[in-house]
CSV table of C-alpha atoms in Angstrom, one decimal:
chain,number,residue,atom,x,y,z
O,221,MET,CA,-7.2,-7.8,-10.9
O,222,ASN,CA,-4.4,-9.3,-12.3
O,223,TYR,CA,-0.6,-7.6,-12.2
O,224,TYR,CA,1.7,-7.7,-15.0
O,225,SER,CA,5.6,-7.3,-15.4
O,226,THR,CA,6.9,-4.3,-16.3
O,227,ASN,CA,9.2,-6.4,-18.5
O,228,ASN,CA,6.4,-8.9,-20.0
O,229,THR,CA,2.8,-7.4,-20.0
O,230,ASP,CA,1.7,-10.9,-21.2
O,231,GLN,CA,3.1,-12.3,-17.8
O,232,LYS,CA,0.5,-11.5,-15.0
O,233,VAL,CA,-0.2,-13.0,-11.6
O,234,SER,CA,-2.4,-12.7,-9.0
O,235,LEU,CA,-2.0,-9.8,-6.5
O,236,LYS,CA,-1.6,-12.5,-3.8
O,237,ASP,CA,1.2,-14.2,-6.3
O,238,ALA,CA,2.8,-10.5,-6.6
O,239,VAL,CA,2.8,-9.6,-2.9
O,240,ILE,CA,4.5,-13.1,-2.0
O,241,LYS,CA,6.8,-13.0,-4.8
O,242,GLY,CA,7.7,-9.5,-4.7
O,243,LEU,CA,9.4,-9.3,-8.2
O,244,ALA,CA,8.3,-10.6,-11.3
O,245,PRO,CA,10.6,-13.5,-12.1
O,246,ASP,CA,12.1,-11.3,-15.2
O,247,ASN,CA,13.1,-9.2,-12.7
O,248,GLY,CA,10.0,-6.4,-14.0
O,249,LEU,CA,8.1,-5.2,-11.3
O,250,PHE,CA,4.2,-5.6,-11.1
O,251,MET,CA,1.7,-3.1,-11.9
O,252,PRO,CA,-2.1,-3.7,-11.8
O,253,GLU,CA,-4.0,-4.2,-15.5
O,254,ARG,CA,-5.8,-1.2,-15.0
O,255,ILE,CA,-6.6,1.4,-12.4
O,256,GLU,CA,-10.1,2.2,-11.5
O,257,LYS,CA,-11.2,5.8,-11.7
O,258,PHE,CA,-13.2,7.8,-8.6
O,259,GLU,CA,-16.5,9.1,-9.0
O,260,THR,CA,-16.8,13.2,-9.1
O,261,SER,CA,-18.3,13.0,-5.8
O,262,PHE,CA,-15.6,11.3,-4.3
O,263,PHE,CA,-13.5,14.9,-5.1
O,264,GLU,CA,-16.5,17.0,-4.2
O,265,ASN,CA,-16.4,15.3,-0.7
O,266,ILE,CA,-12.8,15.0,-0.1
O,267,GLN,CA,-12.4,17.4,2.7
O,268,ASN,CA,-15.3,15.8,4.9
O,269,LEU,CA,-12.5,12.5,4.6
O,270,THR,CA,-9.8,11.6,7.3
O,271,PHE,CA,-6.1,10.6,5.3
O,272,GLN,CA,-7.0,7.1,6.4
O,273,GLU,CA,-10.3,7.2,4.9
O,274,ILE,CA,-8.7,8.8,2.0
O,275,ALA,CA,-5.9,6.1,1.7
O,276,PHE,CA,-8.8,3.3,2.1
O,277,GLU,CA,-10.5,4.5,-1.1
O,278,VAL,CA,-7.7,4.7,-2.8
O,279,ALA,CA,-6.8,1.1,-1.9
O,280,LYS,CA,-10.2,-0.3,-2.6
O,281,LYS,CA,-9.4,1.0,-6.5
O,282,PHE,CA,-6.0,-1.0,-6.6
O,283,PHE,CA,-7.3,-4.0,-4.3
O,284,GLY,CA,-10.8,-4.2,-3.7
O,285,GLU,CA,-11.5,-7.2,-5.9
O,286,ASP,CA,-8.6,-9.2,-4.0
O,287,ILE,CA,-9.4,-8.5,-0.2
O,288,PRO,CA,-12.3,-8.2,1.2
O,289,HIS,CA,-13.2,-4.4,1.9
O,290,GLN,CA,-13.3,-4.9,6.4
O,291,LYS,CA,-10.0,-6.3,6.2
O,292,LEU,CA,-8.7,-4.1,3.6
O,293,LYS,CA,-9.6,-0.9,6.1
O,294,GLU,CA,-7.8,-2.6,8.6
O,295,ILE,CA,-4.6,-3.1,6.9
O,296,VAL,CA,-5.1,0.7,5.7
O,297,PHE,CA,-5.9,2.0,9.1
O,298,ASP,CA,-3.3,0.1,11.1
O,299,THR,CA,-0.5,1.3,8.6
O,300,LEU,CA,-1.4,4.4,8.8
O,301,GLN,CA,-1.3,5.0,12.7
O,302,PHE,CA,0.2,8.2,11.9
O,303,ASP,CA,-0.5,11.5,10.0
O,304,CYS,CA,0.7,12.7,6.5
O,305,PRO,CA,0.0,16.2,6.8
O,306,LEU,CA,-0.8,18.7,3.6
O,307,VAL,CA,1.5,21.9,3.8
O,308,LYS,CA,1.2,24.4,1.7
O,309,VAL,CA,4.1,25.4,-0.2
O,310,THR,CA,2.6,28.0,-2.6
O,311,ASP,CA,-0.9,29.3,-3.2
O,312,SER,CA,-1.0,26.7,-6.0
O,313,ILE,CA,1.3,23.7,-4.6
O,314,TYR,CA,1.1,21.6,-1.7
O,315,SER,CA,3.3,19.0,-0.8
O,316,LEU,CA,1.8,15.7,1.2
O,317,GLU,CA,4.4,14.9,4.3
O,318,LEU,CA,5.1,11.4,4.1
O,319,PHE,CA,8.0,11.6,6.9
O,320,HIS,CA,6.0,11.4,10.1
O,321,GLY,CA,6.2,7.8,10.4
O,322,PRO,CA,7.9,6.1,13.4
O,323,THR,CA,11.0,6.4,11.7
O,324,LEU,CA,10.7,9.4,10.0
O,325,ALA,CA,10.8,8.0,6.7
O,326,PHE,CA,8.5,8.3,3.7
O,327,LYS,CA,9.3,4.7,3.0
O,328,ASP,CA,7.3,3.7,6.6
O,329,VAL,CA,4.2,4.1,4.7
O,330,GLY,CA,5.1,1.6,2.0
O,331,ALA,CA,6.9,-0.6,4.0
O,332,ARG,CA,4.4,-1.1,6.9
O,333,PHE,CA,1.4,-1.2,3.8
O,334,MET,CA,3.2,-4.1,2.2
O,335,ALA,CA,4.1,-5.8,5.6
O,336,ARG,CA,0.3,-5.9,6.6
O,337,LEU,CA,-0.5,-7.0,3.1
O,338,LEU,CA,2.2,-10.1,3.6
O,339,GLN,CA,0.7,-10.7,6.4
O,340,TYR,CA,-2.7,-10.8,5.4
O,341,PHE,CA,-1.9,-13.3,2.1
O,342,LEU,CA,0.6,-15.8,4.5
O,343,GLY,CA,-2.2,-16.3,6.7
O,344,GLU,CA,-3.8,-18.4,4.6
O,345,THR,CA,-1.0,-20.7,3.9
O,346,LYS,CA,0.6,-20.7,7.7
O,347,LYS,CA,3.9,-20.0,5.8
O,348,GLN,CA,6.6,-17.8,7.8
O,349,VAL,CA,9.0,-15.6,5.5
O,350,ASN,CA,12.5,-14.0,6.7
O,351,VAL,CA,13.1,-10.2,5.6
O,352,LEU,CA,16.4,-9.4,5.1
O,353,VAL,CA,17.0,-5.7,4.4
O,354,ALA,CA,20.1,-3.9,4.2
O,355,THR,CA,21.3,0.0,3.4
O,356,SER,CA,23.2,2.7,4.0
O,357,GLY,CA,20.5,5.2,3.9
O,358,ASP,CA,17.5,5.0,6.0
O,359,THR,CA,15.7,2.4,3.8
O,360,GLY,CA,16.7,-0.5,5.7
O,361,SER,CA,15.6,0.7,9.1
O,362,ALA,CA,12.2,2.1,7.6
O,363,VAL,CA,12.1,-1.5,6.2
O,364,ALA,CA,12.4,-3.6,9.4
O,365,ASN,CA,10.5,-1.1,11.4
O,366,GLY,CA,7.4,-1.9,9.0
O,367,PHE,CA,7.6,-5.7,9.3
O,368,GLN,CA,8.5,-5.4,13.5
O,369,GLY,CA,5.9,-7.1,15.4
O,370,VAL,CA,4.2,-8.3,11.8
O,371,GLU,CA,2.9,-12.2,12.8
O,372,GLY,CA,4.4,-14.4,10.7
O,373,ILE,CA,7.6,-12.3,9.3
O,374,GLU,CA,10.8,-12.2,11.2
Protein backbone atom coordinates (compact mmCIF):
# COMPACT_ATOMS: atom_id res chain seq x y z
CA MET A 1 0.00 0.00 0.00
CA ASN A 2 1.14 3.55 -0.56
CA TYR A 3 1.05 6.39 1.93
CA TYR A 4 0.46 10.02 1.01
CA SER A 5 1.40 13.30 2.63
CA THR A 6 -1.42 15.22 4.31
CA ASN A 7 0.03 18.33 2.64
CA ASN A 8 0.13 16.80 -0.85
CA THR A 9 -2.01 13.78 -1.69
CA ASP A 10 -0.10 13.32 -4.96
CA GLN A 11 3.13 12.63 -3.03
CA LYS A 12 3.06 8.88 -2.30
CA VAL A 13 5.64 6.56 -0.74
CA SER A 14 5.87 2.96 0.40
CA LEU A 15 5.39 1.96 4.03
CA LYS A 16 9.13 1.40 4.32
CA ASP A 17 9.88 4.94 3.13
CA ALA A 18 7.18 6.42 5.38
CA VAL A 19 8.55 4.63 8.46
CA ILE A 20 12.19 5.48 7.75
CA LYS A 21 11.49 9.12 6.83
CA GLY A 22 9.02 9.76 9.63
CA LEU A 23 7.66 12.97 8.12
CA ALA A 24 6.93 13.76 4.49
CA PRO A 25 9.38 16.15 2.78
CA ASP A 26 6.66 18.82 2.85
CA ASN A 27 6.32 18.34 6.66
CA GLY A 28 2.98 16.56 6.27
CA LEU A 29 2.03 13.34 7.99
CA PHE A 30 1.89 10.08 6.08
CA MET A 31 -1.56 8.53 5.77
CA PRO A 32 -2.58 5.26 4.12
CA GLU A 33 -4.25 5.73 0.75
CA ARG A 34 -7.06 3.44 1.91
CA ILE A 35 -8.26 1.67 5.04
CA GLU A 36 -9.49 -1.87 4.57
CA LYS A 37 -12.90 -2.77 6.03
CA PHE A 38 -13.48 -5.58 8.50
CA GLU A 39 -15.89 -8.38 7.77
CA THR A 40 -18.96 -8.46 10.04
CA SER A 41 -17.73 -11.77 11.47
CA PHE A 42 -14.75 -9.98 13.04
CA PHE A 43 -17.06 -7.91 15.23
CA GLU A 44 -19.36 -10.86 15.93
CA ASN A 45 -16.40 -12.81 17.37
CA ILE A 46 -14.28 -10.01 18.82
CA GLN A 47 -15.05 -11.07 22.39
CA ASN A 48 -13.16 -14.32 21.74
CA LEU A 49 -9.93 -12.51 20.80
CA THR A 50 -7.20 -11.22 23.08
CA PHE A 51 -6.16 -7.59 22.98
CA GLN A 52 -3.02 -8.60 21.07
CA GLU A 53 -5.03 -10.64 18.54
CA ILE A 54 -7.38 -7.70 17.93
CA ALA A 55 -4.40 -5.38 17.47
CA PHE A 56 -2.86 -7.83 14.99
CA GLU A 57 -6.07 -7.95 12.94
CA VAL A 58 -6.14 -4.13 12.87
CA ALA A 59 -2.46 -3.97 11.90
CA LYS A 60 -3.08 -6.36 9.00
CA LYS A 61 -5.61 -3.89 7.60
CA PHE A 62 -2.94 -1.16 7.50
CA PHE A 63 0.31 -3.06 6.91
CA GLY A 64 -0.61 -6.58 5.76
CA GLU A 65 0.49 -5.99 2.18
CA ASP A 66 3.90 -4.65 3.20
CA ILE A 67 5.01 -6.97 6.00
CA PRO A 68 4.61 -10.77 6.08
CA HIS A 69 1.78 -11.65 8.47
CA GLN A 70 3.95 -13.77 10.77
CA LYS A 71 6.49 -10.94 11.14
CA LEU A 72 3.72 -8.39 11.69
CA LYS A 73 2.24 -10.64 14.37
CA GLU A 74 5.65 -10.80 16.10
CA ILE A 75 5.90 -6.99 15.97
CA VAL A 76 2.41 -6.50 17.41
CA PHE A 77 2.78 -9.10 20.17
CA ASP A 78 6.24 -7.78 21.12
CA THR A 79 4.83 -4.24 21.23
CA LEU A 80 1.87 -5.16 23.42
CA GLN A 81 3.52 -7.10 26.21
CA PHE A 82 1.14 -5.36 28.61
CA ASP A 83 -2.62 -5.19 28.76
CA CYS A 84 -4.75 -2.17 27.93
CA PRO A 85 -7.99 -2.86 29.78
CA LEU A 86 -11.37 -1.73 28.55
CA VAL A 87 -13.04 0.06 31.47
CA LYS A 88 -16.74 0.77 31.75
CA VAL A 89 -17.42 4.48 32.29
CA THR A 90 -21.22 4.42 31.91
CA ASP A 91 -23.69 1.86 30.57
CA SER A 92 -22.91 2.90 27.00
CA ILE A 93 -19.39 4.37 27.28
CA TYR A 94 -16.15 2.43 27.66
CA SER A 95 -12.56 3.65 27.76
CA LEU A 96 -9.47 1.78 26.58
CA GLU A 97 -6.76 2.52 29.14
CA LEU A 98 -3.51 2.92 27.23
CA PHE A 99 -1.42 3.94 30.25
CA HIS A 100 -0.50 0.48 31.54
CA GLY A 101 2.78 0.22 29.62
CA PRO A 102 6.33 0.42 30.97
CA THR A 103 6.34 4.23 31.41
CA LEU A 104 2.62 4.53 32.25
CA ALA A 105 2.05 6.75 29.20
CA PHE A 106 -0.26 6.09 26.25
CA LYS A 107 2.76 6.76 24.04
CA ASP A 108 4.20 3.38 25.07
CA VAL A 109 1.93 1.75 22.49
CA GLY A 110 2.91 3.95 19.53
CA ALA A 111 6.58 4.29 20.41
CA ARG A 112 7.10 0.56 20.88
CA PHE A 113 5.28 -0.23 17.63
CA MET A 114 7.22 2.40 15.68
CA ALA A 115 10.53 1.13 17.06
CA ARG A 116 9.78 -2.40 15.96
CA LEU A 117 8.55 -1.32 12.51
CA LEU A 118 11.71 0.74 12.06
CA GLN A 119 13.85 -2.20 13.17
CA TYR A 120 12.12 -4.44 10.63
CA PHE A 121 12.79 -2.07 7.74
CA LEU A 122 16.31 -1.18 8.87
CA GLY A 123 17.10 -4.88 9.11
CA GLU A 124 16.87 -5.03 5.34
CA THR A 125 19.42 -2.23 4.95
CA LYS A 126 21.73 -3.07 7.88
CA LYS A 127 21.81 0.63 8.77
CA GLN A 128 21.93 1.91 12.33
CA VAL A 129 20.01 5.02 13.35
CA ASN A 130 20.05 7.31 16.34
CA VAL A 131 16.75 8.51 17.79
CA LEU A 132 16.90 11.76 19.71
CA VAL A 133 14.01 12.64 22.01
CA ALA A 134 13.47 15.82 23.97
CA THR A 135 10.40 16.92 25.88
CA SER A 136 9.25 18.43 29.09
CA GLY A 137 6.53 15.81 29.52
CA ASP A 138 6.33 12.04 29.46
CA THR A 139 6.74 11.73 25.68
CA GLY A 140 10.54 11.60 25.72
CA SER A 141 10.78 8.89 28.33
CA ALA A 142 8.07 6.81 26.62
CA VAL A 143 9.79 7.09 23.23
CA ALA A 144 13.23 6.39 24.70
CA ASN A 145 11.86 3.37 26.53
CA GLY A 146 10.03 2.15 23.41
CA PHE A 147 13.25 2.17 21.41
CA GLN A 148 15.46 0.86 24.23
CA GLY A 149 17.10 -2.46 23.42
CA VAL A 150 15.84 -2.49 19.82
CA GLU A 151 18.67 -3.74 17.61
CA GLY A 152 19.95 -1.21 15.09
CA ILE A 153 18.58 1.76 16.99
CA GLU A 154 20.40 3.89 19.57
